[in-house]
Structure formats: structure tokens, C-alpha cells
Coordinates of N, CA and C in Angstrom, one line a residue:
M1 N -14.2 -12.2 17.2 CA -15.2 -11.2 17.2 C -15.9 -10.5 15.6
D2 N -17.3 -10.0 17.0 CA -17.9 -8.8 15.5 C -17.4 -8.4 15.0
G3 N -18.1 -8.4 13.7 CA -17.6 -8.2 12.0 C -16.2 -7.8 11.5
M4 N -15.3 -8.4 11.8 CA -13.7 -8.9 11.5 C -13.9 -9.6 10.3
S5 N -14.9 -11.1 10.2 CA -14.6 -11.7 9.4 C -15.1 -10.8 7.6
L6 N -14.3 -11.2 6.3 CA -14.5 -10.8 4.7 C -14.8 -12.1 4.6
D7 N -16.0 -13.3 4.7 CA -16.2 -14.2 4.6 C -17.3 -13.3 3.7
G8 N -16.9 -14.0 1.7 CA -17.1 -14.1 0.9 C -16.7 -13.1 0.1
R9 N -15.9 -11.8 0.8 CA -15.3 -10.9 -0.3 C -14.4 -11.1 -1.2
T10 N -13.9 -10.3 -2.2 CA -12.6 -10.7 -2.7 C -11.9 -9.4 -3.0
A11 N -10.3 -9.8 -2.2 CA -9.9 -8.8 -2.2 C -7.7 -9.1 -3.0
V12 N -7.6 -7.9 -3.7 CA -6.8 -7.8 -5.0 C -5.7 -6.9 -3.6
V13 N -4.4 -7.7 -3.7 CA -3.4 -6.9 -3.0 C -2.0 -6.9 -4.2
T14 N -1.9 -6.1 -4.5 CA -0.9 -5.6 -5.8 C 0.4 -5.4 -5.1
G15 N 1.8 -5.9 -5.2 CA 3.2 -6.6 -4.4 C 2.4 -7.5 -4.2
G16 N 1.0 -8.0 -3.8 CA 2.1 -9.8 -3.0 C 2.1 -10.7 -2.8
A17 N 3.3 -11.2 -3.0 CA 5.0 -11.2 -3.7 C 5.7 -11.2 -2.7
G18 N 6.1 -9.8 -2.3 CA 6.9 -9.1 -1.6 C 6.5 -9.6 -0.3
A19 N 7.1 -9.1 0.7 CA 7.6 -9.5 2.1 C 6.2 -8.9 2.3
I20 N 5.8 -7.9 3.0 CA 4.8 -7.0 3.5 C 3.3 -7.5 2.9
G21 N 3.3 -7.9 1.3 CA 2.3 -8.0 0.4 C 1.6 -9.1 0.6
S22 N 2.4 -10.2 1.2 CA 2.6 -11.6 1.5 C 1.9 -11.7 2.7
A23 N 2.2 -10.9 3.4 CA 1.8 -11.0 4.5 C 0.3 -10.5 5.0
I24 N 0.3 -9.7 4.6 CA -1.7 -8.5 4.2 C -1.9 -9.5 3.9
G25 N -1.9 -10.5 2.3 CA -2.4 -11.8 1.9 C -3.0 -12.3 2.7
T26 N -2.2 -12.9 3.4 CA -2.1 -13.7 4.8 C -3.4 -13.9 5.7
D27 N -3.2 -12.7 6.3 CA -4.0 -12.0 7.0 C -5.8 -11.7 6.1
L28 N -5.5 -11.2 5.5 CA -7.1 -11.3 4.5 C -7.5 -12.8 4.3
L29 N -6.6 -13.8 4.2 CA -7.6 -15.4 3.8 C -7.3 -15.1 5.1
S30 N -7.1 -15.4 6.2 CA -7.8 -15.9 7.9 C -8.7 -15.3 8.1
L31 N -9.6 -13.7 7.9 CA -10.4 -13.5 7.7 C -11.4 -14.3 7.0
G32 N -10.9 -15.3 6.1 CA -12.0 -15.4 5.5 C -12.3 -14.9 3.4
A33 N -11.5 -14.2 3.3 CA -11.2 -13.3 2.0 C -11.3 -14.4 1.4
R34 N -11.3 -14.2 -0.2 CA -10.6 -14.6 -1.3 C -10.0 -13.9 -1.5
V35 N -8.3 -13.5 -1.7 CA -7.2 -13.2 -2.2 C -6.9 -13.4 -3.7
V36 N -6.3 -12.0 -4.6 CA -5.9 -12.8 -5.0 C -5.0 -12.1 -5.5
V37 N -4.1 -12.6 -5.4 CA -2.6 -11.9 -5.3 C -1.7 -10.8 -7.5
A38 N -1.2 -9.8 -6.7 CA -1.5 -9.6 -8.5 C 0.2 -8.8 -7.9
D39 N 0.9 -9.3 -9.1 CA 2.3 -9.0 -9.1 C 3.2 -9.7 -10.0
L40 N 4.7 -9.2 -10.0 CA 5.0 -10.0 -11.2 C 4.8 -10.8 -11.4
P41 N 5.3 -11.8 -12.5 CA 6.1 -11.1 -14.1 C 3.9 -10.9 -14.9
E42 N 2.8 -11.5 -13.7 CA 2.1 -11.8 -14.4 C 0.9 -10.6 -14.9
F43 N 1.1 -9.5 -13.3 CA 0.3 -8.6 -13.3 C 1.8 -7.1 -13.9
D44 N 2.2 -6.4 -14.2 CA 2.7 -5.3 -14.6 C 2.0 -3.2 -14.7
L45 N 2.8 -2.8 -13.0 CA 1.6 -1.8 -13.2 C 2.7 -0.8 -14.3
T46 N 3.1 -1.0 -14.4 CA 3.7 -0.3 -15.6 C 3.1 0.9 -17.0
S47 N 2.6 -1.0 -17.3 CA 1.7 -1.0 -18.4 C 0.0 -1.2 -17.8
P48 N -0.3 0.1 -18.6 CA -2.1 0.0 -18.6 C -2.7 -0.9 -19.0
E49 N -2.2 -1.5 -20.3 CA -3.1 -3.2 -20.7 C -2.5 -4.5 -20.0
S50 N -1.6 -4.0 -18.8 CA -1.8 -5.9 -18.3 C -2.6 -5.1 -16.8
I51 N -2.8 -4.3 -16.6 CA -3.5 -3.1 -15.7 C -4.7 -3.8 -16.2
S52 N -5.2 -3.9 -17.3 CA -6.7 -3.5 -18.2 C -6.8 -5.0 -18.3
A53 N -6.0 -6.0 -18.6 CA -6.2 -7.4 -19.1 C -7.0 -8.4 -17.4
F54 N -6.0 -7.4 -16.4 CA -6.2 -8.1 -15.4 C -7.3 -7.8 -14.8
C55 N -7.9 -6.4 -14.9 CA -9.4 -6.4 -13.8 C -10.3 -7.2 -15.3
D56 N -9.7 -7.7 -16.5 CA -10.9 -8.0 -17.0 C -11.2 -9.8 -16.5
R57 N -10.2 -10.2 -16.2 CA -9.6 -11.2 -15.6 C -9.9 -11.6 -14.2
V58 N -10.0 -10.5 -13.3 CA -10.5 -11.0 -12.0 C -12.4 -11.2 -11.3
G59 N -12.4 -10.6 -11.9 CA -14.1 -9.8 -12.2 C -14.2 -8.8 -10.9
P60 N -15.8 -9.4 -10.0 CA -16.1 -8.1 -8.9 C -14.9 -8.0 -8.0
V61 N -14.4 -6.7 -7.4 CA -13.3 -6.9 -6.5 C -13.6 -6.0 -5.1
D62 N -14.6 -6.0 -3.8 CA -14.3 -5.4 -3.0 C -13.6 -4.8 -2.2
I63 N -12.5 -4.8 -1.9 CA -11.1 -5.0 -1.1 C -9.8 -4.8 -1.5
L64 N -9.3 -3.4 -2.4 CA -7.7 -3.2 -2.6 C -7.6 -2.5 -2.2
V65 N -5.7 -3.7 -2.5 CA -4.8 -3.3 -1.3 C -3.2 -2.8 -2.3
H66 N -2.9 -1.7 -2.5 CA -2.3 -1.3 -3.5 C -0.9 -1.4 -2.5
C67 N -0.3 -2.5 -2.6 CA 0.9 -2.4 -1.8 C 2.5 -2.7 -2.4
A68 N 2.5 -2.4 -3.7 CA 3.7 -3.1 -5.0 C 4.8 -1.7 -4.8
G69 N 5.4 -1.4 -4.3 CA 6.3 -0.4 -4.8 C 7.3 -0.5 -5.4
V70 N 8.5 0.1 -5.7 CA 9.7 0.6 -7.0 C 10.3 1.8 -5.5
S71 N 11.3 1.8 -5.0 CA 12.0 2.7 -4.5 C 13.6 2.4 -4.8
I72 N 14.2 3.7 -5.1 CA 16.0 3.6 -5.9 C 16.2 5.0 -4.9
V73 N 17.3 4.5 -4.5 CA 18.0 5.5 -3.6 C 19.3 6.9 -4.4
E74 N 19.0 7.7 -4.5 CA 19.8 7.9 -5.2 C 19.3 9.5 -4.4
P75 N 20.4 10.4 -4.1 CA 20.9 12.0 -3.9 C 20.0 12.7 -5.1
F76 N 19.2 13.1 -4.7 CA 17.4 14.0 -5.8 C 18.5 14.4 -6.6
T77 N 19.6 15.7 -6.3 CA 20.6 16.4 -7.5 C 21.5 15.5 -8.6
T78 N 21.8 14.2 -8.1 CA 22.2 13.2 -9.0 C 21.6 11.8 -9.0
S79 N 20.6 12.3 -8.9 CA 19.2 10.7 -9.9 C 18.8 11.3 -11.5
D80 N 18.8 10.0 -12.1 CA 18.5 9.6 -12.8 C 16.5 9.5 -13.1
P81 N 16.4 11.2 -14.4 CA 15.1 11.1 -14.6 C 14.6 9.8 -15.1
A82 N 15.2 9.1 -15.2 CA 14.5 7.7 -16.2 C 14.3 6.5 -14.6
H83 N 14.3 6.9 -13.7 CA 13.8 6.8 -12.5 C 12.6 6.9 -12.0
W84 N 12.9 8.0 -11.8 CA 11.3 8.9 -11.5 C 10.0 8.5 -11.7
D85 N 10.4 8.5 -13.3 CA 9.2 7.6 -14.5 C 8.8 6.3 -13.9
L86 N 9.9 5.5 -14.1 CA 9.5 3.4 -13.2 C 9.2 4.4 -12.3
M87 N 9.3 5.0 -10.7 CA 9.0 5.1 -9.6 C 7.4 5.4 -10.1
W88 N 7.8 6.8 -10.6 CA 5.8 7.3 -10.8 C 4.9 6.8 -11.2
Q89 N 5.3 5.4 -12.2 CA 4.5 4.9 -12.4 C 3.6 3.5 -12.1
V90 N 4.8 3.3 -11.3 CA 4.9 2.2 -10.3 C 4.0 2.9 -8.9
N91 N 4.8 3.2 -8.4 CA 3.2 4.4 -7.1 C 2.5 4.6 -7.0
L92 N 2.2 5.7 -8.4 CA 1.0 6.1 -8.5 C 0.7 6.1 -9.5
R93 N 0.7 6.4 -10.7 CA -0.1 6.0 -11.9 C -1.0 5.0 -12.0
G94 N -0.2 3.8 -11.5 CA -0.3 2.5 -11.3 C -2.1 2.5 -10.9
P95 N -1.3 2.5 -9.2 CA -2.4 2.5 -8.3 C -3.7 3.5 -8.7
M96 N -3.7 4.4 -9.8 CA -4.5 5.6 -10.5 C -5.1 4.0 -11.2
L97 N -4.0 3.9 -12.6 CA -4.9 3.8 -13.0 C -6.2 2.2 -12.7
L98 N -5.5 1.1 -12.0 CA -5.7 0.3 -11.4 C -7.4 0.6 -10.4
T99 N -7.6 1.8 -9.6 CA -8.7 2.7 -8.6 C -9.3 2.7 -9.6
K100 N -9.1 3.3 -10.8 CA -9.7 3.7 -12.0 C -10.8 2.6 -12.5
L101 N -10.5 1.1 -12.9 CA -11.2 0.4 -13.2 C -11.6 -0.4 -12.0
L102 N -11.9 -0.4 -10.8 CA -12.1 -1.6 -10.0 C -13.0 -1.1 -9.1
L103 N -12.7 0.4 -8.4 CA -13.9 1.5 -7.6 C -15.0 1.6 -8.2
P104 N -15.3 1.9 -9.4 CA -16.8 1.8 -9.6 C -17.9 0.9 -9.7
G105 N -17.4 -0.7 -9.3 CA -17.7 -2.2 -8.6 C -18.2 -1.8 -7.4
M106 N -17.6 -1.6 -6.9 CA -17.5 -1.4 -5.4 C -18.8 0.4 -4.6
V107 N -18.5 0.9 -5.6 CA -19.7 2.1 -5.7 C -22.1 1.0 -6.2
E108 N -21.0 0.8 -7.3 CA -22.6 0.0 -7.5 C -22.4 -1.3 -5.8
R109 N -21.9 -1.9 -5.8 CA -22.7 -2.6 -4.9 C -22.6 -2.3 -3.1
E110 N -21.8 -1.2 -4.2 CA -22.4 0.1 -1.9 C -21.2 -0.7 -0.9
W111 N -20.5 -1.0 -1.4 CA -19.9 -1.7 0.2 C -17.9 -2.1 -0.8
G112 N -17.1 -1.4 0.0 CA -15.9 -2.4 -0.6 C -14.2 -0.7 1.0
R113 N -13.9 -1.1 -0.1 CA -12.9 -0.9 0.9 C -10.8 -0.5 0.1
L114 N -10.2 0.7 0.9 CA -9.5 1.0 -0.9 C -7.9 1.1 0.4
V115 N -7.0 0.6 0.2 CA -6.0 0.5 1.4 C -4.5 1.1 0.5
F116 N -4.1 2.1 1.2 CA -3.1 2.3 -0.1 C -1.9 2.3 1.0
V117 N -0.6 1.4 0.8 CA 0.3 1.2 1.4 C 1.3 2.3 1.2
S118 N 1.7 3.1 1.6 CA 2.2 4.3 1.0 C 4.2 4.4 1.9
S119 N 4.7 5.5 2.9 CA 5.8 5.0 4.0 C 5.9 6.6 4.4
D120 N 6.4 5.7 6.1 CA 6.6 6.8 6.9 C 7.9 7.9 6.0
G121 N 8.8 7.3 4.8 CA 9.7 8.4 4.1 C 8.5 9.4 3.3
A122 N 7.6 9.7 2.1 CA 7.0 10.1 2.4 C 6.2 11.5 2.9
R123 N 6.1 10.4 4.8 CA 5.1 12.0 5.4 C 6.5 12.8 6.1
A124 N 7.6 12.6 6.4 CA 8.6 12.6 6.9 C 9.9 13.5 5.7
G125 N 10.3 13.0 5.0 CA 10.9 13.0 3.9 C 12.0 11.4 4.4
S126 N 12.9 11.0 3.6 CA 13.8 10.8 3.5 C 15.1 10.9 2.8
G127 N 16.3 10.9 3.3 CA 17.3 11.1 2.4 C 16.9 10.1 1.1
G128 N 18.2 10.3 0.5 CA 18.3 9.4 -1.3 C 16.3 9.0 -1.4
E129 N 16.2 9.4 -1.5 CA 14.3 9.2 -1.3 C 13.6 10.4 -1.6
G130 N 14.1 11.3 -2.5 CA 13.3 12.2 -2.5 C 12.5 11.9 -4.2
A131 N 12.3 10.9 -4.8 CA 11.6 10.2 -5.9 C 9.8 9.6 -5.3
Y132 N 11.0 8.7 -4.8 CA 10.4 7.6 -4.1 C 9.0 8.6 -3.0
A133 N 9.5 9.3 -2.2 CA 9.2 10.4 -1.4 C 7.8 10.9 -1.2
A134 N 7.9 11.3 -2.8 CA 7.2 12.4 -3.7 C 5.9 11.6 -4.3
T135 N 7.0 10.2 -4.7 CA 5.3 9.5 -5.9 C 4.1 8.8 -4.4
K136 N 5.1 8.5 -3.4 CA 4.2 8.1 -2.6 C 3.9 9.1 -1.6
A137 N 3.9 10.4 -1.3 CA 3.0 11.0 -1.4 C 2.0 11.1 -1.8
G138 N 1.8 11.4 -3.5 CA 0.7 11.5 -4.1 C -0.7 10.4 -3.4
L139 N -0.1 9.2 -3.1 CA -1.2 8.4 -2.4 C -2.6 9.2 -1.4
F140 N -1.2 10.1 -0.3 CA -2.1 10.5 0.1 C -3.5 11.1 -0.3
G141 N -3.0 12.4 -1.3 CA -4.4 12.9 -1.7 C -5.1 12.6 -2.7
L142 N -4.6 11.0 -2.8 CA -5.5 10.6 -3.9 C -6.6 9.7 -2.8
A143 N -5.9 9.2 -1.6 CA -6.7 8.2 -1.1 C -7.6 9.0 -0.4
K144 N -7.7 10.7 0.2 CA -8.3 11.7 1.0 C -9.3 12.2 -0.1
T145 N -8.9 12.6 -1.8 CA -10.2 12.4 -2.4 C -10.7 11.0 -2.2
L146 N -11.0 10.0 -2.6 CA -11.5 8.9 -2.5 C -12.4 9.5 -1.9
A147 N -11.7 9.2 -0.8 CA -13.1 9.1 0.9 C -14.0 9.6 0.6
R148 N -13.8 10.8 0.1 CA -15.1 11.4 -0.2 C -15.8 11.2 -1.3
E149 N -14.9 11.2 -2.0 CA -16.6 10.2 -2.8 C -16.4 9.4 -3.7
A150 N -16.1 8.9 -3.0 CA -17.5 7.1 -2.3 C -17.6 6.9 -1.0
A151 N -18.3 8.1 0.1 CA -18.2 7.7 0.8 C -20.0 6.9 1.6
R152 N -20.7 8.0 0.3 CA -21.9 7.6 0.0 C -22.7 6.3 -0.1
A153 N -21.3 4.8 -1.0 CA -20.7 4.4 -1.0 C -21.2 3.5 -0.6
N154 N -19.8 3.8 1.4 CA -19.5 2.7 1.7 C -18.5 1.8 1.9
V155 N -18.1 3.1 1.2 CA -17.1 2.9 0.1 C -15.4 3.7 1.3
T156 N -15.0 2.9 2.1 CA -14.1 3.8 3.0 C -11.8 3.7 1.9
S157 N -10.7 4.6 2.1 CA -9.6 5.1 1.7 C -9.4 5.5 2.5
N158 N -7.8 4.6 3.0 CA -7.1 4.9 3.8 C -5.4 4.8 3.4
V159 N -4.6 5.1 4.0 CA -3.0 5.3 3.4 C -2.3 4.7 5.1
V160 N -2.0 3.3 4.8 CA -1.2 3.2 5.7 C 0.6 3.1 5.4
C161 N 1.2 4.1 6.4 CA 2.6 4.0 6.2 C 3.4 3.7 6.7
P162 N 4.2 2.4 6.4 CA 5.6 1.8 7.3 C 6.4 2.3 7.7
G163 N 6.6 2.3 9.3 CA 8.6 3.4 9.1 C 8.8 2.0 8.5
P164 N 10.3 1.7 9.2 CA 11.6 1.0 8.7 C 11.3 -0.1 9.5
T165 N 10.5 -1.1 8.2 CA 9.7 -2.3 8.7 C 11.2 -3.1 7.8
D166 N 12.0 -4.5 8.8 CA 12.2 -6.1 8.3 C 12.3 -6.4 7.6
T167 N 12.6 -6.2 6.1 CA 12.1 -6.8 4.6 C 13.7 -6.3 3.4
P168 N 13.2 -7.9 3.1 CA 14.2 -7.5 1.7 C 14.9 -6.2 0.9
M169 N 13.7 -6.2 0.4 CA 14.1 -4.5 -0.1 C 15.1 -3.7 1.2
L170 N 14.7 -3.6 2.1 CA 16.0 -2.5 3.4 C 17.1 -3.3 3.0
R171 N 16.8 -4.9 3.5 CA 17.9 -5.6 4.2 C 19.1 -5.4 2.5
K172 N 18.6 -5.2 1.5 CA 19.9 -4.4 0.0 C 20.4 -3.8 0.3
V173 N 19.6 -2.4 0.7 CA 19.9 -1.2 1.1 C 21.0 -1.4 1.7
A174 N 20.6 -2.3 3.1 CA 21.8 -2.1 3.8 C 23.0 -2.8 3.7
A175 N 22.8 -3.5 2.1 CA 23.3 -4.8 2.5 C 25.6 -3.9 3.0
D176 N 25.6 -3.2 2.2 CA 26.6 -2.3 1.9 C 27.0 -1.5 2.8
K177 N 26.8 -1.4 3.4 CA 26.6 -0.4 5.4 C 26.6 -1.2 6.6
P178 N 27.5 -1.5 6.7 CA 27.8 -2.6 7.7 C 28.0 -2.1 8.6
G179 N 26.6 -2.4 9.5 CA 25.3 -1.5 10.9 C 24.6 -0.9 11.0
L180 N 24.1 -0.2 9.7 CA 23.0 0.5 9.6 C 22.0 -0.2 10.4
V181 N 21.4 -1.2 9.5 CA 20.0 -1.9 10.4 C 20.5 -1.9 11.7
E182 N 21.4 -2.2 12.2 CA 21.2 -1.8 14.1 C 20.8 -0.4 14.0
K183 N 21.6 0.1 13.9 CA 21.3 1.9 14.1 C 20.0 2.2 13.7
I184 N 19.6 2.0 12.9 CA 18.4 2.2 12.6 C 17.2 1.8 13.4
A185 N 17.5 0.3 14.5 CA 16.8 0.0 14.7 C 16.8 1.0 16.0
R186 N 18.2 0.9 16.9 CA 18.2 1.9 18.1 C 17.3 3.6 18.5
G187 N 17.2 3.5 17.0 CA 16.7 5.7 16.7 C 14.9 5.0 16.5
I188 N 14.7 3.6 17.7 CA 13.2 4.3 17.3 C 13.0 3.7 18.6
P189 N 11.8 5.0 19.4 CA 11.3 4.6 20.6 C 10.9 3.0 21.0
L190 N 10.3 1.5 20.2 CA 10.0 0.3 20.5 C 11.0 -0.3 20.1
R191 N 12.3 0.7 20.0 CA 14.1 -0.1 19.6 C 14.3 -1.3 19.0
R192 N 13.4 -1.4 17.7 CA 13.2 -2.8 17.0 C 12.0 -2.0 15.9
L193 N 12.9 -3.3 14.4 CA 11.7 -2.6 13.7 C 11.1 -3.0 13.1
G194 N 10.1 -3.1 13.1 CA 9.4 -3.6 12.4 C 9.0 -4.6 11.1
E195 N 8.4 -5.6 11.5 CA 8.3 -6.9 10.6 C 7.0 -6.8 10.1
P196 N 6.3 -7.9 9.0 CA 5.5 -7.0 8.3 C 4.5 -7.9 8.6
R197 N 3.9 -8.2 9.7 CA 2.7 -8.7 9.7 C 2.4 -8.0 11.0
D198 N 3.1 -6.6 11.2 CA 2.8 -5.6 12.0 C 1.5 -4.2 10.7
V199 N 2.4 -4.5 9.9 CA 1.1 -3.7 8.4 C 1.1 -4.7 8.5
A200 N 0.9 -5.8 8.5 CA -0.4 -6.5 7.5 C -1.2 -6.2 8.6
G201 N -1.5 -6.7 10.1 CA -2.6 -6.5 10.7 C -3.5 -5.7 11.1
L202 N -2.7 -3.6 10.7 CA -3.7 -2.7 10.0 C -4.6 -2.8 9.1
V203 N -3.7 -2.9 9.0 CA -3.9 -3.4 7.1 C -5.6 -4.3 6.7
A204 N -5.5 -5.0 7.8 CA -6.8 -6.2 7.1 C -8.0 -5.6 8.2
Y205 N -7.3 -5.0 9.4 CA -8.1 -4.0 10.2 C -9.1 -3.5 9.8
L206 N -8.7 -2.2 8.4 CA -9.3 -1.6 8.3 C -10.3 -2.0 6.9
C207 N -9.7 -3.2 6.1 CA -10.6 -4.0 5.9 C -12.0 -4.7 6.7
T208 N -12.3 -4.1 7.5 CA -13.0 -4.9 8.1 C -14.2 -3.9 8.6
E209 N -15.2 -4.4 8.4 CA -16.6 -3.8 8.9 C -16.6 -3.3 10.5
R210 N -15.9 -3.6 11.1 CA -14.9 -2.9 12.2 C -14.7 -1.6 12.4
A211 N -14.2 -0.7 10.9 CA -13.2 -0.2 10.7 C -14.7 0.7 10.0
A212 N -15.6 -0.2 9.6 CA -15.8 0.7 8.9 C -16.1 2.2 8.9
Y213 N -16.1 3.0 10.0 CA -16.0 4.3 10.0 C -14.7 5.5 10.3
I214 N -13.6 4.5 9.6 CA -12.5 4.7 9.7 C -12.3 5.0 7.9
T215 N -12.4 6.3 7.3 CA -11.7 7.1 5.7 C -11.5 8.0 5.7
G216 N -9.7 7.9 5.1 CA -9.7 9.0 4.7 C -8.4 9.7 5.2
Q217 N -7.9 8.9 6.5 CA -6.6 8.6 7.6 C -5.1 7.8 6.9
T218 N -4.7 8.5 6.9 CA -3.0 8.4 7.3 C -3.0 7.5 8.3
L219 N -2.5 6.2 8.0 CA -2.0 6.1 9.5 C -0.3 5.1 9.6
S220 N 0.3 5.8 10.4 CA 1.6 4.5 10.8 C 2.2 4.2 11.6
V221 N 2.9 3.3 10.8 CA 2.9 1.5 11.4 C 4.6 1.5 11.8
S222 N 5.3 3.0 12.6 CA 6.3 2.6 12.5 C 7.5 2.7 13.5
G223 N 6.9 2.2 15.1 CA 7.9 2.3 16.3 C 7.3 3.1 16.9
G224 N 6.9 3.9 16.6 CA 7.1 5.8 17.4 C 7.9 6.8 17.0
V225 N 7.9 6.0 15.5 CA 8.5 7.2 14.6 C 8.1 8.7 14.3
T226 N 7.0 8.4 14.6 CA 6.4 9.5 14.3 C 4.7 9.4 14.0
M227 N 5.1 10.2 15.0 CA 3.5 10.8 16.1 C 2.4 11.5 16.0
A228 N 2.4 11.8 14.2 CA 2.0 12.8 13.8 C 1.1 12.5 13.1

């Protein structure tokens, strides 16, 4: 299919060692991109110094996928503000700092793709994830602003929001709640949890030339849970 090749492009995927991140990396590789995995322990989104050092090493980047994230589930009224700080650093401040360093090169070369992986919980709210939802929701405003600021340089900026997805993170949260995963699946119109590849397919498409006219959008991959 014309316009789907990423030959010659360099992509950075934060959280690229995780379930969704690795699926994204695999799809980008299959389209011909050179993929750089940015993940712990070599790359730490809580450290501005680590982010700066990474950018010095990686060279020119054409595609930046922000997939890293931290979620700590706890009722908001009893939540620990120290946990807020960690989620703010990883989920929002880190992406802002990394984008600030890599976006100018995309603008100069007049081509780029920014994809921010947020969460359907940030769109609709999610019990026990107040701080997580707040920090991930911040990506909406950032992505839309960058879509406007970088459009004339042919740089697009979009947000992808996974719904309930079968990942180790979800399984860990549900480990002490028998039947929770099955209950979640029954509440999804498509009657199954998402898989990492479901998210990866959309992300990869947004990075191609076929998606060159899509920018400033927030798209859910939720099996029909979110339809607006």
C-alpha cells in the first residue's frame, strides 16, 4: 500500500520495553523504521539529565511515540502526593521535556510524527486513578497545541487512548480481585480486552504518510467503551 513505508525514518518509543510499547516498536520496524527503545534503566523520564543525555546520543529523530507511563491505583482522598509527583514526572513532564528537545529537528527537516499514548481513563475518568488520569489528560492539551504550532512544518501530533488492554500492568492490578478481568471484558461492546497489537496498529498508521492529514486528534482504542 502506497504511503505506508517508514524506510529511512528513525523512531523513538518511550516505554518501548513494555507490552504496548514493544508492540508499537515491532509494527514500526515492520514498516521499515529504525526503532530506538527508550526505557529503564538506561532512560529515566523522571530525570531531566537522563532525557538530555539520551537526546545527545540518539541523533535526528523523525517519529516520537510517548508510550511510557506509571499508574498507582488508590482512592484520591487517601492518595499519596508523592505518588502524584512520580506520575506527573513520568506521564507529563517527561514527555514535555523530551518533545522540547526533539521537535526542533523535526521542524527544521519539515517532517515529523508525534504520538502520545494516553488512556481512556483520562478521557472518561477511572476509579482509583485520579492523579494518573489528570497527568495523562495533560497530554491532550499538549498534543493539540503542538499540532497547531508544528503543522506548517509537516509535523503531526495526535493522541491514542487505549481502553482496557491485556497487559502485565492490568493483570497486576487485578491479581487480588478474582473475576475482575472477566467482568471488565463483559462490559466492553466487543466483549474482549484489547491486545497490545490493537493499539500498535493505530499508532503505526499515524506515523505514516497515509496519515499526513490527521493531526490534533484524540483517538480511542477501546472496543467501543468510548464512542465520543
